[in-house]
mmCIF file of C-alpha atoms and ligand atoms in Angstrom:
data_model
loop_
_atom_site.group_PDB
_atom_site.id
_atom_site.type_symbol
_atom_site.label_atom_id
_atom_site.label_comp_id
_atom_site.label_asym_id
_atom_site.label_seq_id
_atom_site.Cartn_x
_atom_site.Cartn_y
_atom_site.Cartn_z
ATOM 1 C CA MET A 5 2.026 4.819 27.448
ATOM 2 C CA ILE A 6 -0.394 5.765 24.750
ATOM 3 C CA ARG A 7 -3.248 3.580 23.542
ATOM 4 C CA ILE A 8 -4.600 4.414 20.098
ATOM 5 C CA LEU A 9 -7.612 3.104 18.169
ATOM 6 C CA ALA A 10 -6.923 3.427 14.432
ATOM 7 C CA ILE A 11 -9.459 3.379 11.547
ATOM 8 C CA GLU A 12 -8.770 2.824 7.851
ATOM 9 C CA SER A 13 -11.538 3.086 5.252
ATOM 10 C CA SER A 14 -9.968 4.757 2.205
ATOM 11 C CA CYS A 15 -10.919 2.133 -0.382
ATOM 12 C CA ASP A 16 -12.536 -1.226 -0.091
ATOM 13 C CA ASP A 17 -11.162 -2.536 3.216
ATOM 14 C CA THR A 18 -12.635 -1.605 6.531
ATOM 15 C CA SER A 19 -9.989 -1.963 9.113
ATOM 16 C CA ALA A 20 -9.520 -1.156 12.831
ATOM 17 C CA ALA A 21 -6.427 -1.607 14.957
ATOM 18 C CA VAL A 22 -5.394 -1.019 18.577
ATOM 19 C CA LEU A 23 -1.793 -0.013 19.511
ATOM 20 C CA GLU A 24 -0.077 0.419 22.776
ATOM 21 C CA ASP A 25 2.650 2.890 21.858
ATOM 22 C CA ASP A 26 4.279 1.286 18.781
ATOM 23 C CA PHE A 27 3.241 -2.215 19.792
ATOM 24 C CA LEU A 28 0.395 -3.665 17.777
ATOM 25 C CA LEU A 29 -2.334 -5.319 19.931
ATOM 26 C CA SER A 30 -4.929 -6.026 17.196
ATOM 27 C CA ASN A 31 -5.372 -5.361 13.494
ATOM 28 C CA LEU A 32 -8.706 -6.429 11.912
ATOM 29 C CA ILE A 33 -9.486 -6.108 8.262
ATOM 30 C CA ALA A 34 -12.937 -6.730 6.656
ATOM 31 C CA GLY A 35 -12.531 -7.121 2.916
ATOM 32 C CA GLN A 36 -15.360 -6.491 0.479
ATOM 33 C CA ASP A 37 -16.008 -9.364 -1.907
ATOM 34 C CA VAL A 38 -18.893 -7.477 -3.461
ATOM 35 C CA HIS A 39 -16.444 -5.798 -5.954
ATOM 36 C CA ARG A 40 -14.973 -9.004 -7.354
ATOM 37 C CA MET A 41 -17.759 -9.486 -9.986
ATOM 38 C CA TYR A 42 -17.364 -5.937 -11.239
ATOM 39 C CA GLY A 43 -13.618 -6.156 -12.028
ATOM 40 C CA GLY A 44 -12.785 -3.174 -9.768
ATOM 41 C CA VAL A 45 -13.995 -1.230 -6.709
ATOM 42 C CA VAL A 46 -17.492 0.264 -7.093
ATOM 43 C CA PRO A 47 -17.353 3.379 -4.849
ATOM 44 C CA GLU A 48 -21.068 3.384 -3.909
ATOM 45 C CA LEU A 49 -21.006 -0.237 -2.844
ATOM 46 C CA ALA A 50 -17.735 0.324 -0.902
ATOM 47 C CA SER A 51 -19.301 3.112 1.189
ATOM 48 C CA ARG A 52 -22.248 0.909 2.030
ATOM 49 C CA ALA A 53 -20.125 -2.016 3.043
ATOM 50 C CA HIS A 54 -17.961 0.287 5.267
ATOM 51 C CA MET A 55 -21.222 1.409 7.054
ATOM 52 C CA GLN A 56 -22.106 -2.260 7.720
ATOM 53 C CA ASN A 57 -18.569 -3.247 8.734
ATOM 54 C CA ILE A 58 -17.213 -0.440 10.800
ATOM 55 C CA VAL A 59 -18.958 -1.009 14.159
ATOM 56 C CA PRO A 60 -18.282 -4.768 14.307
ATOM 57 C CA VAL A 61 -14.767 -4.366 13.096
ATOM 58 C CA VAL A 62 -13.945 -1.767 15.790
ATOM 59 C CA ASP A 63 -15.673 -3.870 18.378
ATOM 60 C CA SER A 64 -13.659 -6.924 17.495
ATOM 61 C CA ALA A 65 -10.416 -4.940 17.401
ATOM 62 C CA LEU A 66 -10.988 -3.704 20.901
ATOM 63 C CA LYS A 67 -11.966 -7.135 22.213
ATOM 64 C CA GLN A 68 -9.048 -8.882 20.541
ATOM 65 C CA ALA A 69 -6.696 -6.316 22.020
ATOM 66 C CA GLY A 70 -8.224 -6.671 25.482
ATOM 67 C CA VAL A 71 -8.750 -2.922 25.655
ATOM 68 C CA ARG A 72 -11.916 -1.107 26.819
ATOM 69 C CA LYS A 73 -12.810 2.040 24.892
ATOM 70 C CA GLU A 74 -12.501 4.066 28.117
ATOM 71 C CA GLU A 75 -8.813 3.054 28.231
ATOM 72 C CA LEU A 76 -8.015 4.762 24.863
ATOM 73 C CA HIS A 77 -6.064 8.021 24.613
ATOM 74 C CA ALA A 78 -6.864 8.923 21.026
ATOM 75 C CA VAL A 79 -8.497 7.865 17.772
ATOM 76 C CA ALA A 80 -6.445 8.013 14.535
ATOM 77 C CA PHE A 81 -8.142 7.790 11.113
ATOM 78 C CA THR A 82 -7.269 8.021 7.415
ATOM 79 C CA ARG A 83 -8.283 11.431 6.134
ATOM 80 C CA GLY A 84 -7.203 10.778 2.512
ATOM 81 C CA PRO A 85 -6.386 10.310 -0.257
ATOM 82 C CA GLY A 86 -9.018 7.758 -1.255
ATOM 83 C CA LEU A 87 -12.682 7.358 -2.191
ATOM 84 C CA LEU A 88 -14.624 10.145 -0.634
ATOM 85 C CA GLY A 89 -17.685 8.096 0.284
ATOM 86 C CA SER A 90 -15.444 5.419 1.886
ATOM 87 C CA LEU A 91 -13.356 8.020 3.727
ATOM 88 C CA LEU A 92 -16.474 9.755 5.084
ATOM 89 C CA VAL A 93 -17.516 6.629 6.919
ATOM 90 C CA GLY A 94 -14.162 6.399 8.764
ATOM 91 C CA VAL A 95 -13.884 10.112 9.447
ATOM 92 C CA SER A 96 -17.481 10.365 10.738
ATOM 93 C CA PHE A 97 -16.994 7.335 12.930
ATOM 94 C CA ALA A 98 -13.773 8.789 14.379
ATOM 95 C CA LYS A 99 -15.561 12.083 15.133
ATOM 96 C CA ALA A 100 -18.447 10.369 16.924
ATOM 97 C CA PHE A 101 -16.061 8.147 18.801
ATOM 98 C CA SER A 102 -13.754 10.993 19.897
ATOM 99 C CA ALA A 103 -16.708 13.277 20.877
ATOM 100 C CA ALA A 104 -18.392 10.481 22.870
ATOM 101 C CA LEU A 105 -15.210 9.542 24.819
ATOM 102 C CA GLY A 106 -13.746 13.036 25.007
ATOM 103 C CA ILE A 107 -10.377 11.935 23.502
ATOM 104 C CA PRO A 108 -8.433 13.714 20.745
ATOM 105 C CA MET A 109 -8.453 12.819 17.055
ATOM 106 C CA VAL A 110 -5.408 12.483 14.839
ATOM 107 C CA GLU A 111 -5.803 12.671 11.024
ATOM 108 C CA VAL A 112 -3.457 10.488 8.956
ATOM 109 C CA ASN A 113 -2.433 10.551 5.270
ATOM 110 C CA HIS A 114 -2.903 7.173 3.816
ATOM 111 C CA LEU A 115 0.383 7.169 1.935
ATOM 112 C CA GLU A 116 2.467 8.258 4.827
ATOM 113 C CA ALA A 117 0.854 5.500 6.847
ATOM 114 C CA HIS A 118 1.994 2.895 4.330
ATOM 115 C CA VAL A 119 5.601 4.126 4.703
ATOM 116 C CA LEU A 120 5.467 4.399 8.435
ATOM 117 C CA SER A 121 4.181 0.821 8.776
ATOM 118 C CA HIS A 122 7.872 -0.126 9.069
ATOM 119 C CA PHE A 123 7.934 1.284 12.650
ATOM 120 C CA LEU A 124 5.182 -1.047 13.939
ATOM 121 C CA ARG A 125 6.272 -3.543 16.481
ATOM 122 C CA THR A 126 4.770 -6.984 17.020
ATOM 123 C CA SER A 127 6.183 -9.993 18.837
ATOM 124 C CA GLN A 128 7.682 -11.274 15.575
ATOM 125 C CA TYR A 129 8.563 -7.990 13.872
ATOM 126 C CA ARG A 130 10.642 -5.165 15.383
ATOM 127 C CA HIS A 131 13.063 -4.199 12.661
ATOM 128 C CA ALA A 132 12.701 -0.493 11.909
ATOM 129 C CA PRO A 133 14.847 1.552 9.449
ATOM 130 C CA ARG A 134 16.973 4.523 10.566
ATOM 131 C CA PHE A 135 16.486 7.995 9.042
ATOM 132 C CA PRO A 136 17.099 8.887 6.294
ATOM 133 C CA PHE A 137 15.953 5.852 4.346
ATOM 134 C CA LEU A 138 14.504 5.270 0.870
ATOM 135 C CA CYS A 139 11.000 3.810 0.406
ATOM 136 C CA LEU A 140 9.473 2.479 -2.745
ATOM 137 C CA LEU A 141 5.812 3.123 -2.246
ATOM 138 C CA VAL A 142 3.774 0.853 -4.608
ATOM 139 C CA SER A 143 -0.009 0.613 -4.279
ATOM 140 C CA GLY A 144 -3.028 0.548 -6.346
ATOM 141 C CA GLY A 145 -3.142 4.339 -6.696
ATOM 142 C CA HIS A 146 0.500 5.390 -6.223
ATOM 143 C CA THR A 147 4.043 4.641 -7.247
ATOM 144 C CA GLN A 148 6.719 6.879 -5.745
ATOM 145 C CA ILE A 149 10.328 6.643 -4.569
ATOM 146 C CA LEU A 150 10.609 8.635 -1.306
ATOM 147 C CA LYS A 151 13.454 9.795 0.839
ATOM 148 C CA ILE A 152 12.160 9.674 4.353
ATOM 149 C CA GLU A 153 14.058 12.121 6.470
ATOM 150 C CA SER A 154 11.883 11.918 9.626
ATOM 151 C CA PRO A 155 8.382 10.693 10.452
ATOM 152 C CA SER A 156 7.002 13.972 9.090
ATOM 153 C CA ARG A 157 9.556 14.877 6.341
ATOM 154 C CA PHE A 158 9.092 12.998 3.034
ATOM 155 C CA ARG A 159 10.867 14.075 -0.134
ATOM 156 C CA ILE A 160 9.665 12.702 -3.525
ATOM 157 C CA LEU A 161 12.575 11.523 -5.582
ATOM 158 C CA GLY A 162 10.473 9.924 -8.399
ATOM 159 C CA SER A 163 6.889 9.233 -9.263
ATOM 160 C CA THR A 164 4.816 7.505 -11.936
ATOM 161 C CA LEU A 165 3.932 9.796 -14.807
ATOM 162 C CA ASP A 166 0.838 7.718 -15.620
ATOM 163 C CA ASP A 167 -0.394 4.461 -14.099
ATOM 164 C CA ALA A 168 0.460 3.215 -10.674
ATOM 165 C CA ALA A 169 2.263 -0.196 -10.452
ATOM 166 C CA GLY A 170 -0.790 -1.818 -8.795
ATOM 167 C CA GLU A 171 -3.132 -0.333 -11.458
ATOM 168 C CA CYS A 172 -0.863 -1.735 -14.206
ATOM 169 C CA ILE A 173 -0.895 -5.285 -12.761
ATOM 170 C CA ASP A 174 -4.625 -5.116 -12.152
ATOM 171 C CA LYS A 175 -5.152 -4.076 -15.789
ATOM 172 C CA ALA A 176 -2.870 -6.852 -17.033
ATOM 173 C CA ALA A 177 -4.914 -9.285 -15.043
ATOM 174 C CA LYS A 178 -8.185 -7.871 -16.561
ATOM 175 C CA ILE A 179 -6.749 -8.325 -20.086
ATOM 176 C CA MET A 180 -6.264 -12.028 -19.297
ATOM 177 C CA GLY A 181 -9.821 -12.243 -17.790
ATOM 178 C CA LEU A 182 -8.537 -12.706 -14.207
ATOM 179 C CA PRO A 183 -10.509 -11.427 -11.228
ATOM 180 C CA TYR A 184 -9.895 -8.177 -9.293
ATOM 181 C CA PRO A 185 -7.554 -7.457 -7.617
ATOM 182 C CA GLY A 186 -5.167 -9.024 -10.088
ATOM 183 C CA GLY A 187 -1.877 -8.504 -8.287
ATOM 184 C CA PRO A 188 -2.138 -11.535 -5.923
ATOM 185 C CA VAL A 189 -3.566 -13.710 -8.711
ATOM 186 C CA ILE A 190 -0.774 -12.865 -11.123
ATOM 187 C CA ASP A 191 1.788 -13.414 -8.283
ATOM 188 C CA ARG A 192 0.472 -16.938 -7.664
ATOM 189 C CA LEU A 193 0.145 -18.000 -11.323
ATOM 190 C CA ALA A 194 3.686 -16.510 -12.159
ATOM 191 C CA LYS A 195 5.268 -19.084 -9.776
ATOM 192 C CA GLU A 196 4.709 -21.789 -12.412
ATOM 193 C CA GLY A 197 5.705 -19.670 -15.443
ATOM 194 C CA ASP A 198 8.754 -18.655 -17.367
ATOM 195 C CA PRO A 199 9.458 -14.948 -16.935
ATOM 196 C CA GLU A 200 11.363 -14.866 -20.208
ATOM 197 C CA ALA A 201 8.633 -16.505 -22.243
ATOM 198 C CA PHE A 202 7.294 -13.240 -23.685
ATOM 199 C CA LYS A 203 8.991 -9.983 -24.477
ATOM 200 C CA ILE A 204 7.230 -7.016 -22.895
ATOM 201 C CA ALA A 205 8.484 -3.486 -23.606
ATOM 202 C CA ARG A 206 10.349 -1.950 -20.549
ATOM 203 C CA PRO A 207 9.688 1.770 -19.909
ATOM 204 C CA ARG A 208 12.517 4.097 -20.867
ATOM 205 C CA ILE A 209 12.041 7.250 -18.809
ATOM 206 C CA ALA A 210 14.804 9.597 -17.720
ATOM 207 C CA GLY A 211 15.638 10.329 -14.108
ATOM 208 C CA LEU A 212 13.890 8.571 -11.238
ATOM 209 C CA ASP A 213 10.281 8.700 -12.594
ATOM 210 C CA TYR A 214 8.243 5.825 -13.663
ATOM 211 C CA SER A 215 5.801 5.161 -16.593
ATOM 212 C CA PHE A 216 3.704 1.986 -16.946
ATOM 213 C CA SER A 217 1.368 2.922 -19.727
ATOM 214 C CA GLY A 218 3.857 1.572 -22.411
ATOM 215 C CA LEU A 219 4.331 -1.677 -20.562
ATOM 216 C CA LYS A 220 0.577 -2.125 -20.216
ATOM 217 C CA THR A 221 -0.024 -1.308 -23.933
ATOM 218 C CA SER A 222 2.787 -3.670 -25.080
ATOM 219 C CA PHE A 223 1.144 -6.468 -22.984
ATOM 220 C CA LEU A 224 -2.363 -5.653 -24.383
ATOM 221 C CA TYR A 225 -1.105 -5.778 -28.026
ATOM 222 C CA LEU A 226 0.808 -9.027 -27.364
ATOM 223 C CA VAL A 227 -2.340 -10.714 -26.092
ATOM 224 C CA ARG A 228 -4.616 -9.263 -28.686
ATOM 225 C CA ASP A 229 -2.357 -10.303 -31.591
ATOM 226 C CA ARG A 230 -1.773 -13.814 -30.330
ATOM 227 C CA LEU A 231 -5.395 -14.276 -29.488
ATOM 228 C CA ALA A 232 -6.362 -13.421 -33.008
ATOM 229 C CA ALA A 233 -4.235 -16.332 -34.305
ATOM 230 C CA ASP A 234 -5.238 -18.724 -31.493
ATOM 231 C CA PRO A 235 -8.386 -18.223 -29.355
ATOM 232 C CA GLY A 236 -6.983 -20.607 -26.676
ATOM 233 C CA PHE A 237 -3.767 -18.520 -26.401
ATOM 234 C CA ILE A 238 -4.405 -17.151 -22.860
ATOM 235 C CA GLU A 239 -5.409 -20.525 -21.300
ATOM 236 C CA LYS A 240 -2.377 -22.310 -22.851
ATOM 237 C CA ASN A 241 0.092 -19.618 -21.771
ATOM 238 C CA LEU A 242 -1.416 -18.201 -18.555
ATOM 239 C CA ASN A 243 1.510 -18.960 -16.223
ATOM 240 C CA ASN A 244 4.105 -17.683 -18.736
ATOM 241 C CA LEU A 245 2.092 -14.557 -19.393
ATOM 242 C CA CYS A 246 1.801 -13.790 -15.664
ATOM 243 C CA ALA A 247 5.489 -14.458 -15.078
ATOM 244 C CA SER A 248 6.548 -12.282 -18.026
ATOM 245 C CA VAL A 249 4.396 -9.311 -17.091
ATOM 246 C CA GLN A 250 5.323 -9.483 -13.447
ATOM 247 C CA LYS A 251 9.062 -9.638 -14.330
ATOM 248 C CA ALA A 252 8.743 -6.591 -16.602
ATOM 249 C CA LEU A 253 7.031 -4.628 -13.808
ATOM 250 C CA VAL A 254 9.417 -5.677 -11.022
ATOM 251 C CA ASP A 255 12.502 -5.010 -13.219
ATOM 252 C CA SER A 256 11.391 -1.453 -13.903
ATOM 253 C CA LEU A 257 10.524 -0.799 -10.241
ATOM 254 C CA MET A 258 13.917 -2.136 -9.094
ATOM 255 C CA GLU A 259 15.912 -0.257 -11.737
ATOM 256 C CA LYS A 260 14.877 3.154 -10.458
ATOM 257 C CA LEU A 261 15.163 2.127 -6.860
ATOM 258 C CA VAL A 262 18.788 1.005 -7.476
ATOM 259 C CA LYS A 263 19.463 4.289 -9.280
ATOM 260 C CA SER A 264 17.972 6.268 -6.353
ATOM 261 C CA SER A 265 20.216 4.477 -3.842
ATOM 262 C CA LEU A 266 23.343 5.109 -6.016
ATOM 263 C CA GLN A 267 22.459 8.840 -6.442
ATOM 264 C CA THR A 268 21.705 9.481 -2.741
ATOM 265 C CA GLY A 269 24.219 6.984 -1.274
ATOM 266 C CA ILE A 270 21.438 5.745 0.976
ATOM 267 C CA LYS A 271 21.515 2.017 1.613
ATOM 268 C CA GLN A 272 18.601 1.641 4.031
ATOM 269 C CA VAL A 273 15.910 0.701 1.426
ATOM 270 C CA ALA A 274 12.324 -0.183 2.183
ATOM 271 C CA ILE A 275 9.210 -1.087 0.232
ATOM 272 C CA ALA A 276 5.605 -0.413 1.182
ATOM 273 C CA GLY A 277 2.051 -0.510 -0.213
ATOM 274 C CA GLY A 278 -0.055 -3.327 -1.662
ATOM 275 C CA VAL A 279 2.359 -4.249 -4.425
ATOM 276 C CA SER A 280 5.119 -4.709 -1.802
ATOM 277 C CA ALA A 281 3.265 -8.068 -1.084
ATOM 278 C CA ASN A 282 4.574 -9.290 -4.482
ATOM 279 C CA SER A 283 6.890 -12.238 -4.027
ATOM 280 C CA LEU A 284 9.242 -11.381 -6.893
ATOM 281 C CA LEU A 285 9.715 -7.827 -5.683
ATOM 282 C CA ARG A 286 10.376 -9.097 -2.135
ATOM 283 C CA LYS A 287 12.893 -11.584 -3.534
ATOM 284 C CA GLU A 288 14.667 -8.822 -5.481
ATOM 285 C CA MET A 289 14.787 -6.649 -2.357
ATOM 286 C CA GLU A 290 16.295 -9.494 -0.427
ATOM 287 C CA ALA A 291 18.881 -10.011 -3.190
ATOM 288 C CA GLY A 292 19.602 -6.275 -3.021
ATOM 289 C CA GLN A 293 21.300 -6.783 0.307
ATOM 290 C CA GLU A 294 24.041 -8.917 -1.282
ATOM 291 C CA LYS A 295 24.135 -7.135 -4.613
ATOM 292 C CA TYR A 296 24.087 -3.493 -3.548
ATOM 293 C CA GLY A 297 25.054 -3.667 0.146
ATOM 294 C CA TRP A 298 21.524 -2.669 1.158
ATOM 295 C CA GLU A 299 19.805 -3.122 4.409
ATOM 296 C CA ALA A 300 16.361 -4.055 3.025
ATOM 297 C CA PHE A 301 13.087 -3.454 4.822
ATOM 298 C CA ILE A 302 10.349 -5.795 3.632
ATOM 299 C CA PRO A 303 7.073 -5.433 5.546
ATOM 300 C CA PRO A 304 5.186 -8.471 6.899
ATOM 301 C CA PHE A 305 2.289 -9.361 4.503
ATOM 302 C CA SER A 306 -0.363 -8.120 6.889
ATOM 303 C CA PHE A 307 1.130 -4.552 6.658
ATOM 304 C CA THR A 308 1.360 -4.373 2.873
ATOM 305 C CA THR A 309 -2.178 -3.949 1.683
ATOM 306 C CA ASP A 310 -4.540 -1.494 3.338
ATOM 307 C CA ASN A 311 -4.722 -1.911 7.093
ATOM 308 C CA ALA A 312 -5.375 0.212 10.166
ATOM 309 C CA ALA A 313 -2.234 -0.751 12.047
ATOM 310 C CA MET A 314 -0.189 1.539 9.722
ATOM 311 C CA VAL A 315 -2.710 4.347 10.460
ATOM 312 C CA GLY A 316 -2.115 3.777 14.190
ATOM 313 C CA ILE A 317 1.638 4.063 13.993
ATOM 314 C CA ALA A 318 1.407 7.261 11.792
ATOM 315 C CA GLY A 319 -1.092 8.622 14.297
ATOM 316 C CA LEU A 320 1.266 7.867 17.181
ATOM 317 C CA PHE A 321 4.023 9.979 15.654
ATOM 318 C CA LYS A 322 1.574 12.904 15.301
ATOM 319 C CA PHE A 323 0.096 12.328 18.749
ATOM 320 C CA ARG A 324 3.619 12.706 20.269
ATOM 321 C CA ASN A 325 3.932 16.016 18.442
ATOM 322 C CA GLY A 326 0.591 17.182 19.773
ATOM 323 C CA ASP A 327 -0.667 17.338 16.113
ATOM 324 C CA PHE A 328 -4.442 16.843 16.684
ATOM 325 C CA CYS A 329 -7.468 17.830 14.584
ATOM 326 C CA ASP A 330 -10.933 18.911 15.596
ATOM 327 C CA LEU A 331 -14.498 18.102 14.593
ATOM 328 C CA SER A 332 -14.361 20.388 11.644
ATOM 329 C CA VAL A 333 -11.995 18.006 9.720
ATOM 330 C CA VAL A 334 -13.206 16.774 6.330
ATOM 331 C CA PRO A 335 -11.765 13.985 4.175
ATOM 332 C CA TYR A 336 -9.827 14.658 0.918
ATOM 333 C CA ALA A 337 -10.037 12.409 -2.096
ATOM 334 C CA ARG A 338 -6.864 13.469 -3.926
ATOM 335 C CA ALA A 339 -3.279 13.839 -3.000
ATOM 336 C CA LYS A 340 -2.727 16.912 -5.061
ATOM 337 C CA GLY A 341 -4.434 20.379 -5.105
ATOM 338 C CA GLN A 342 -6.259 20.720 -1.809
ATOM 339 C CA ARG A 343 -3.368 19.219 0.006
ATOM 340 C CA GLN A 344 -0.063 17.648 -1.032
ATOM 341 C CA ALA A 345 -0.031 13.970 -0.076
ATOM 342 C CA ILE A 346 3.635 13.838 0.827
ATOM 343 C CA PRO A 347 4.975 17.242 1.904
HETATM 344 O O1 LIG B 416 -2.091 -0.452 -0.882
HETATM 345 P P1 LIG B 416 -3.233 -1.161 -1.443
HETATM 346 O O2 LIG B 416 -3.867 -2.228 -0.616
HETATM 347 O O3 LIG B 416 -4.385 -0.162 -1.821
HETATM 348 C C1 LIG B 416 -4.082 1.159 -2.327
HETATM 349 O O4 LIG B 416 -3.810 2.057 -1.455
HETATM 350 O O5 LIG B 416 -4.150 1.313 -3.558
HETATM 351 O O6 LIG B 416 -2.759 -1.746 -2.851
HETATM 352 C C2 LIG B 416 -3.604 -2.505 -3.680
HETATM 353 C C3 LIG B 416 -2.786 -2.989 -4.923
HETATM 354 C C4 LIG B 416 -3.753 -3.667 -5.932
HETATM 355 O O7 LIG B 416 -3.413 -3.102 -7.180
HETATM 356 C C5 LIG B 416 -3.264 -5.138 -5.804
HETATM 357 O O8 LIG B 416 -3.402 -5.807 -7.051
HETATM 358 C C6 LIG B 416 -1.868 -5.009 -5.464
HETATM 359 O O9 LIG B 416 -1.846 -3.936 -4.474
HETATM 360 N N1 LIG B 416 -1.274 -6.221 -4.893
HETATM 361 C C7 LIG B 416 -0.300 -6.979 -5.402
HETATM 362 C C8 LIG B 416 -0.119 -8.142 -4.681
HETATM 363 N N2 LIG B 416 -0.989 -8.009 -3.573
HETATM 364 C C9 LIG B 416 -1.704 -6.879 -3.759
HETATM 365 N N3 LIG B 416 0.443 -6.765 -6.562
HETATM 366 C C10 LIG B 416 1.328 -7.693 -6.885
HETATM 367 N N4 LIG B 416 1.594 -8.781 -6.162
HETATM 368 C C11 LIG B 416 0.854 -9.058 -5.035
HETATM 369 N N5 LIG B 416 1.067 -10.169 -4.372
HETATM 370 ZN ZN1 LIG B 417 -3.116 1.716 0.333
#
């Protein structure tokens, strides 16, 4: 049996988790409210908050798991992609922890971790996909359709050519004057709205790629033009605006996912990443079981947005392969160039 402490600090959540093999014992997340008033994550403030949060979060994760640090076999951490200053806090903590305890370190790619969260087990959740399966990875920074052949073999079938889905929904929220992050706020307000109330341009991109810049611009122009005629337009139509933009986004996400399933013949279909918390996307995935004969994998809410549990399970797969790193490891901010995010 392998006990892993996992650390996630790639953006604005400081998280620590403890796993016993694939079973999750604890998963603590300290969010950072400090960014709300700025309408987005301020990297410098995020690094400072990670510094303040990391020790108490790890301490609480161990306590909640009922595990002493001497009982751990490894420490897994997010190496990238993400904000460099934020990553540095987690990477440096992992190095100190591993050196002090004399246990190995496992570096994890944040995007792979989102996908592999489907292999976590809890007392309520133990439903893992079989290989190969498709995964729509939708977060604040990435939108990709992946074919997952094994825990370490990911093939990209389609990607966004511009904005990520989460970025698009956060920008739509900003246009309406809603707080950051906009995804959960739009999701909530959309529940009381009519998704057909406003016409928003759907992207028309060939193949399995995505593009959200047209959708975003179409929404921006709609709001700008109607606001010019009626300064109270947003307040009067907030629910309908949220429902319409959410529907346009989810429709385009689903269209390419369905196409990927038809092209590959794969019917095990998963979603992962922050936007997979979206209630309409989850409903459409559920409906896909009946409509397309899918076996749909929808993660529990706590595994959708950034968390260390997913880093722990990705770390476990690498641990089992003896894939460790040493103290010379440095974080990477970007997926491309220095290192390909998804090989
Ligand atoms: O995976 P994540 O926590 O961080 C990144 O790795 O980027 O994803 C954050 C994104 C944000 O854009 C946020 O607005 C979006 O996920 N999000 C949602 C919902 N909850 C979070 N988008 C739509 N509906 C939601 N319920
Ligand atoms: Zn993420």
